[in-house]
Short mmCIF file of C-alpha atoms in Angstrom, two decimals:
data_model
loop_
_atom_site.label_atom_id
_atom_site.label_comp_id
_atom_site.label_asym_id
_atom_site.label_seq_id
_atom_site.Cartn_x
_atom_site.Cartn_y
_atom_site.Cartn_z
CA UNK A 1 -74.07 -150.13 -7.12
CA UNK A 2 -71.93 -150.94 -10.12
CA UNK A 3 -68.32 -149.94 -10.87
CA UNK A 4 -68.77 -148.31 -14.25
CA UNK A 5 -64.85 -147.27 -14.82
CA UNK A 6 -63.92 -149.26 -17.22
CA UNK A 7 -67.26 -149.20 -19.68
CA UNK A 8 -66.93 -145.24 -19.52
CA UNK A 9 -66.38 -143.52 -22.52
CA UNK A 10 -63.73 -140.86 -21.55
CA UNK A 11 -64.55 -137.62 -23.60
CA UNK A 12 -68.08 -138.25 -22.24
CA UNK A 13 -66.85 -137.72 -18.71
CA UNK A 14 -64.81 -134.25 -19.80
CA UNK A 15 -61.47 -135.40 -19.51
CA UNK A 16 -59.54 -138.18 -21.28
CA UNK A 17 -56.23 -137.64 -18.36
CA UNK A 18 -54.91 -141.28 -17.73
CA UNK A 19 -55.25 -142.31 -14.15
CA UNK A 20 -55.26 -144.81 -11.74
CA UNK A 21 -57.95 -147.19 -10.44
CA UNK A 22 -58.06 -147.29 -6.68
CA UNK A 23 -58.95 -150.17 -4.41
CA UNK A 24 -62.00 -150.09 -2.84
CA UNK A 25 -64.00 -151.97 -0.10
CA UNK A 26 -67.69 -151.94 -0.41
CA UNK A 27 -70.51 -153.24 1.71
CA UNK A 28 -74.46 -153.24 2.33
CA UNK A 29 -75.75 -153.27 5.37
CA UNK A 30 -79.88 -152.80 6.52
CA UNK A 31 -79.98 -149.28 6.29
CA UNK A 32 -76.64 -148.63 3.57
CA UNK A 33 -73.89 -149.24 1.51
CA UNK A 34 -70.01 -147.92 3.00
CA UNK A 35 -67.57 -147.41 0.71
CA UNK A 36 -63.61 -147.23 1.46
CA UNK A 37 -61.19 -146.50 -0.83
CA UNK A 38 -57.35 -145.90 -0.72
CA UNK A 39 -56.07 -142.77 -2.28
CA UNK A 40 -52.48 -142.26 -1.09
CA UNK A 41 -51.14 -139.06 -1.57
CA UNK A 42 -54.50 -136.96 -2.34
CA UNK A 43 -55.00 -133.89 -0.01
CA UNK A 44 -58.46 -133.30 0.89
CA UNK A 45 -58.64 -130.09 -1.60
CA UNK A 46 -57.70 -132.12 -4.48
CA UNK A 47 -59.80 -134.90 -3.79
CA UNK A 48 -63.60 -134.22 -5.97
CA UNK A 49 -66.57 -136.37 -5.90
CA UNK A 50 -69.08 -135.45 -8.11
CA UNK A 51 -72.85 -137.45 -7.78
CA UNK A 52 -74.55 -136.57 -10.92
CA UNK A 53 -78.14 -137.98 -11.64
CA UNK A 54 -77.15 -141.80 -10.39
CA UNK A 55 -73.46 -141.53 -11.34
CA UNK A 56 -70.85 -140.99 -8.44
CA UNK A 57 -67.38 -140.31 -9.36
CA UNK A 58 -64.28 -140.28 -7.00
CA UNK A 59 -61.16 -138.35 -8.68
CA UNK A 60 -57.66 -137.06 -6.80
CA UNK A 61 -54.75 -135.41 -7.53
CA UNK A 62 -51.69 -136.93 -5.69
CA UNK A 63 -49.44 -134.48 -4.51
CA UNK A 64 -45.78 -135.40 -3.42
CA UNK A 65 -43.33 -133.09 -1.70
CA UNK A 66 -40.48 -133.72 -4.01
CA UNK A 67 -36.93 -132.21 -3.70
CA UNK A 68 -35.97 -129.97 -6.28
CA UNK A 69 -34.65 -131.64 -9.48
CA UNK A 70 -35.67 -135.27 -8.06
CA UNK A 71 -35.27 -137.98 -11.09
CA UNK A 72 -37.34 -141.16 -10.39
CA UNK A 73 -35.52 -144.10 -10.60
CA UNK A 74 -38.60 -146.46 -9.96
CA UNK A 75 -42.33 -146.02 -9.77
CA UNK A 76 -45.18 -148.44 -9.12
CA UNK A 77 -47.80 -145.09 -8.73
CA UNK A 78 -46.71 -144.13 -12.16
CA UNK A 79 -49.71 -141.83 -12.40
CA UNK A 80 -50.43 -138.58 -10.63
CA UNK A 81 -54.47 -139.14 -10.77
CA UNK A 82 -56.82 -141.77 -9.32
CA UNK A 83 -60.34 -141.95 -10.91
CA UNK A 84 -63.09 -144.17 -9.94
CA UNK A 85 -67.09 -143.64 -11.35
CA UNK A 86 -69.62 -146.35 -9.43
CA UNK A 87 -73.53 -146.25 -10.49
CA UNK A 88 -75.77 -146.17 -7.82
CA UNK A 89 -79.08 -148.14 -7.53
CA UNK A 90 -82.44 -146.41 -7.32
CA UNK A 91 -82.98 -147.33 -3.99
CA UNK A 92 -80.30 -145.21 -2.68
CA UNK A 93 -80.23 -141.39 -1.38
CA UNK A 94 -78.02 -139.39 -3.54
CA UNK A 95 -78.76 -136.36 -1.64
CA UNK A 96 -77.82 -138.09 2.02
CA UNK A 97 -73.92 -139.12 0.90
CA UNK A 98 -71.79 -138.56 3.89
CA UNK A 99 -67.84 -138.44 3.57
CA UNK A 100 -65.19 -138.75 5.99
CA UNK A 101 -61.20 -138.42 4.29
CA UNK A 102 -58.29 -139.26 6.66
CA UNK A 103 -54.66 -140.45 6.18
CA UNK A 104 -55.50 -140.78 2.68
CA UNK A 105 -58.62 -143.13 3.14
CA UNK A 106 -61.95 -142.06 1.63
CA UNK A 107 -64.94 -143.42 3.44
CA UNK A 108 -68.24 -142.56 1.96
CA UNK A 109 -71.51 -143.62 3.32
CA UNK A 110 -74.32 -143.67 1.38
CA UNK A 111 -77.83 -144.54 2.90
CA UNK A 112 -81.01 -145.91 1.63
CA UNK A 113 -83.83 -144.53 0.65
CA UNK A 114 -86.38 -144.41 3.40
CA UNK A 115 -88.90 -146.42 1.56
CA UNK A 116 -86.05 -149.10 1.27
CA UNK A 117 -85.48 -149.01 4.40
CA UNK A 118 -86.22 -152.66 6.39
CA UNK A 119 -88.75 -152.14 9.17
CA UNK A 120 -90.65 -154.29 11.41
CA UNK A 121 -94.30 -154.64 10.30
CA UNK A 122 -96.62 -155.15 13.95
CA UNK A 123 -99.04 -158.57 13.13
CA UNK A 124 -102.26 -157.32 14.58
CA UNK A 125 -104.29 -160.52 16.52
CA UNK A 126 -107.69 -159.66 15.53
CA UNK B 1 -44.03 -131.14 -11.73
CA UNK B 2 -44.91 -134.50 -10.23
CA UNK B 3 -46.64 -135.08 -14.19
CA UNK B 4 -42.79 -134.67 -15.43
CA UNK B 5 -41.33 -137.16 -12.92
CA UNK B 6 -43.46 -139.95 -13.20
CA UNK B 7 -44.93 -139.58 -17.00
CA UNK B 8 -47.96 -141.40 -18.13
CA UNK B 9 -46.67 -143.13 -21.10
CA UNK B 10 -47.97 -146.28 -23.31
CA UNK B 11 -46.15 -149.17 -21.44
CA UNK B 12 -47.45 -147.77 -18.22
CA UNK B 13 -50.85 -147.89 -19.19
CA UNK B 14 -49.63 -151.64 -21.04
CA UNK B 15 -48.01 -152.84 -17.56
CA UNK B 16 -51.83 -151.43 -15.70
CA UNK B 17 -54.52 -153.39 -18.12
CA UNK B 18 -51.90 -156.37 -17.57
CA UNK B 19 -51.70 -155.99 -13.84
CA UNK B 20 -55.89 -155.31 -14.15
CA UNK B 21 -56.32 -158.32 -15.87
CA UNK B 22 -53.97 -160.39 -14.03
CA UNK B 23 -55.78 -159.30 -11.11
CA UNK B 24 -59.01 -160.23 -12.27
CA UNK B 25 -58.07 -163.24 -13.40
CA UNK B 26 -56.65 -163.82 -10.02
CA UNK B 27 -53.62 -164.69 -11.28
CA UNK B 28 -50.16 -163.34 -10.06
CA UNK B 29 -47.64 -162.29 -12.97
CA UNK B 30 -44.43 -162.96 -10.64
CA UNK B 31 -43.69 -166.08 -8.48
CA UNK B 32 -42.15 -163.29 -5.67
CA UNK B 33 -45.60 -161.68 -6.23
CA UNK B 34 -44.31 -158.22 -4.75
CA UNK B 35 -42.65 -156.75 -7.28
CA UNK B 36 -46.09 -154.76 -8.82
CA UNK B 37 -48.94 -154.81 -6.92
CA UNK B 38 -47.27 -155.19 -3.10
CA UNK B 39 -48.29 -153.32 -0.15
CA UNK B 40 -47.51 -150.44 0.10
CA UNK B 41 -47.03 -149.56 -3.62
CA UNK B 42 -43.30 -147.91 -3.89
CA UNK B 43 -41.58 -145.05 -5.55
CA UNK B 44 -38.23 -144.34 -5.08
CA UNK B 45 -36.12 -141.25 -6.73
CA UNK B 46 -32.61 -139.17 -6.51
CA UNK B 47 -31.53 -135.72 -6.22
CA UNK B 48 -27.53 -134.76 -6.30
CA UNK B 49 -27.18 -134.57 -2.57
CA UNK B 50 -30.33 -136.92 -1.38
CA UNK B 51 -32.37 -140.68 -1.85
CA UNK B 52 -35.71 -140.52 -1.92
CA UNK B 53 -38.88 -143.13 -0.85
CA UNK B 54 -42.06 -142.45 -1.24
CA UNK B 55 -44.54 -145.54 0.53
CA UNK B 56 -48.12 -145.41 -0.65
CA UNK B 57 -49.64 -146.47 2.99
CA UNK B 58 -53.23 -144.98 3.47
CA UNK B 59 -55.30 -145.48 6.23
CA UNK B 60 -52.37 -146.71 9.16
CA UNK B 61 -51.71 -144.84 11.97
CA UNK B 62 -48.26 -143.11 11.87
CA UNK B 63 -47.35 -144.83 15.13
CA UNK B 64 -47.71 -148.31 13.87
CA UNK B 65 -45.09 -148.19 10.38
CA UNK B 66 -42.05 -149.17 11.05
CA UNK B 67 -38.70 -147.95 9.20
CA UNK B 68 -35.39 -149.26 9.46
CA UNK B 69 -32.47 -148.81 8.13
CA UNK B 70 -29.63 -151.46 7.99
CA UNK B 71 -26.54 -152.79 5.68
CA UNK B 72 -28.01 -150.29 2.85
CA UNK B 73 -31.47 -151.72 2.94
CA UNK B 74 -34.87 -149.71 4.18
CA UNK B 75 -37.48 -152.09 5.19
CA UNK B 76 -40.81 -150.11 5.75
CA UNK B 77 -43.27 -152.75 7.78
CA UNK B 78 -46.64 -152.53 9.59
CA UNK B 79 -50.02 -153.91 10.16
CA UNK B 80 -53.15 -152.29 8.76
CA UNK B 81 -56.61 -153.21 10.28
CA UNK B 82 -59.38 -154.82 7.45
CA UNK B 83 -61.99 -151.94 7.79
CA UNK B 84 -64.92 -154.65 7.00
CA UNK B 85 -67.68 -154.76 9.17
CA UNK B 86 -68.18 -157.53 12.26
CA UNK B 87 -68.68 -160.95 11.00
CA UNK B 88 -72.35 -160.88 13.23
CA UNK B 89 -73.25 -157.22 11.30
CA UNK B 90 -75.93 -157.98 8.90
CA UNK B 91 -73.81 -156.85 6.18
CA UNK B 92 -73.14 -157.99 2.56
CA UNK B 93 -69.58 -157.39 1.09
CA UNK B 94 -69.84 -156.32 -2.70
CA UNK B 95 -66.50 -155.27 -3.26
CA UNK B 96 -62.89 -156.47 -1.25
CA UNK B 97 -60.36 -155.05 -2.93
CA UNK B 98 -58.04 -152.89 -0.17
CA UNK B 99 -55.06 -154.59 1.65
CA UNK B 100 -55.24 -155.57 4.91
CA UNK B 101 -53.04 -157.82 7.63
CA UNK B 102 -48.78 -157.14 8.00
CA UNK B 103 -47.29 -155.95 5.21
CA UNK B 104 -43.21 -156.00 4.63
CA UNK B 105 -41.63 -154.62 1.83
CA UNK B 106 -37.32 -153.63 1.26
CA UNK B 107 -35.83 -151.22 -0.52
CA UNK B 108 -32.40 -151.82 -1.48
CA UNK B 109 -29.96 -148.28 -1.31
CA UNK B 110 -27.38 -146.97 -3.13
CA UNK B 111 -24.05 -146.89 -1.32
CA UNK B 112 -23.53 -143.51 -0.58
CA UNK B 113 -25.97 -142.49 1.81
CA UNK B 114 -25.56 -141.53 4.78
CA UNK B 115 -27.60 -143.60 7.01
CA UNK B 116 -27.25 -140.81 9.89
CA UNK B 117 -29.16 -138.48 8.07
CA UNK B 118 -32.38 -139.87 7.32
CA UNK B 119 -36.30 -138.40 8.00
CA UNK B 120 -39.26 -139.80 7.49
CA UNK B 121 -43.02 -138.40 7.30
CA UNK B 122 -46.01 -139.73 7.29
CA UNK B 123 -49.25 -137.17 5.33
CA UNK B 124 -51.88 -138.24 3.46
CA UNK B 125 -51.54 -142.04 3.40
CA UNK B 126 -47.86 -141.72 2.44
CA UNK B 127 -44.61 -142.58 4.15
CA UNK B 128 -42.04 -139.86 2.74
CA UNK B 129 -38.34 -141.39 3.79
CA UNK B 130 -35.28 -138.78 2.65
CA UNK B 131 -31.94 -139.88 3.05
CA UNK B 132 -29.30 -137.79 2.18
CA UNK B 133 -26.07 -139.06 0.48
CA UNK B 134 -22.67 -138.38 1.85
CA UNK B 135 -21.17 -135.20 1.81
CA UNK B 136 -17.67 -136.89 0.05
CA UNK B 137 -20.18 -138.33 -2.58
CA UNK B 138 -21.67 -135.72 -3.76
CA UNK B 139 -19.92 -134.88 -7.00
CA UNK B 140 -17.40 -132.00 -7.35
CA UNK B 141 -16.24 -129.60 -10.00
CA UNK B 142 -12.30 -130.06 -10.25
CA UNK B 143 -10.51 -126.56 -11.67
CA UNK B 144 -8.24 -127.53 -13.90
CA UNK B 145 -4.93 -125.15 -13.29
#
């Protein structure tokens, strides 16, 4: 699984919008990889992820309730959009990607194929 | 709306490929380290008649941030829980890149707000804190006789 952001040409991906990178947590286990990531602010119907041949690409709006004619005086989220696009390995199942989204926390698990999956071979004692 | 507020411009995307490669140089920018980059990330902004702070928090349970409010400073704290597996899982960590442990961060105010009037929210991973500002503050159209 490899982050492929920053090598992606952006007209190639259909938009060229600015946006943020979000921090993510990754890990492997046996039978998986989980990945977190933070995206404060993004409702769950402006949050896409779009798994195209082995390309998987996390993208959200954020959406503030600001008071009318609100003038920021300081922003360190200084763009409305987070975009992150990870390549997935051949050994994982595109078509098995489960997603949970609370409190602004994505949490995507992706399992492995079921060929890749470890298992426990019996030794037979002739 | 939001676009308008907070525009994407060229030293914004300047002050993100520095804070990018700062980052993965591991290498801070700042010796107080909070100023960009601190958890949670801040955004503060002003109506006529109200302050407002937006805390980008995901992933903590309302319950556990706490606000105060005192001498004209906000100070939004908390804990939030590393989400990694168990050190005994079988489990290989690729990527580490979300905060985790107490976090503490302050928000000096302007002076006229009214520090009885103040609401916060928690939705979608962010703390919303509106304070208004005080009613003999709020500027005033003078007829001239």
């Amino acid at each position: 699984m490899n982050d492929k952001t920053r090598n992606r040409n952006p007209e190639a991906a259909g938009t060229s919008e600015a946006a943020l990178l979000p921090a993510v947590d990754v890990f492997e286990d046996a039978t998986g990889i989980t990945l977190l990531a933070d995206l404060p602010g993004v409702t769950k119907e402006q949050l896409h992820l779009h798994l195209e041949a082995d390309s998987l690409s996390i993208e959200g709006e954020v959406a503030l309730e600001t008071p009318e004619g609100m003038e920021a005086t300081h922003a360190e989220v200084s763009l409305p959009r987070f975009r992150r696009v990870f390549t997935l390995s051949k050994e994982l199942d595109g078509h098995k990607v489960t997603a949970e989204f609370r409190n602004g926390v994505l949490k995507l698990r992706i399992p492995k194929l079921e060929h890749a999956q470890p298992r426990r071979i019996e030794v037979q004692v002739a | 709306m939001y676009r308008s507020l907070f525009p994407h411009d060229l030293f914004a995307e300047l002050d993100r490929l520095q804070r990018e490669m700062g980052s993965s140089l591991g290498t801070s920018p700042s010796i107080r380290g909070l100023g960009r980059g601190g958890f949670p990330a801040i955004n503060v902004g002003g109506t006529t008649n109200s302050v407002e702070i937006y805390a980008f928090a995901p992933g903590i349970d309302p319950a556990a941030i706490e606000v105060q409010l005192e001498k004209g400073v906000l100070i939004v704290s908390g804990e939030r829980d590393p989400d990694l597996p168990a050190e005994d899982a079988k489990a290989t960590v690729h990527i580490r890149e979300r905060f985790s442990g107490r976090f503490r961060r302050v928000v000096s105010l302007p002076d006229d707000i009214d520090p009885d009037q103040v609401s916060a929210r928690y939705r979608d991973g962010v703390l919303h804190v509106s304070i208004q500002r005080r009613e003999a503050a709020l500027p005033r159209r003078i007829s001239v006789e």
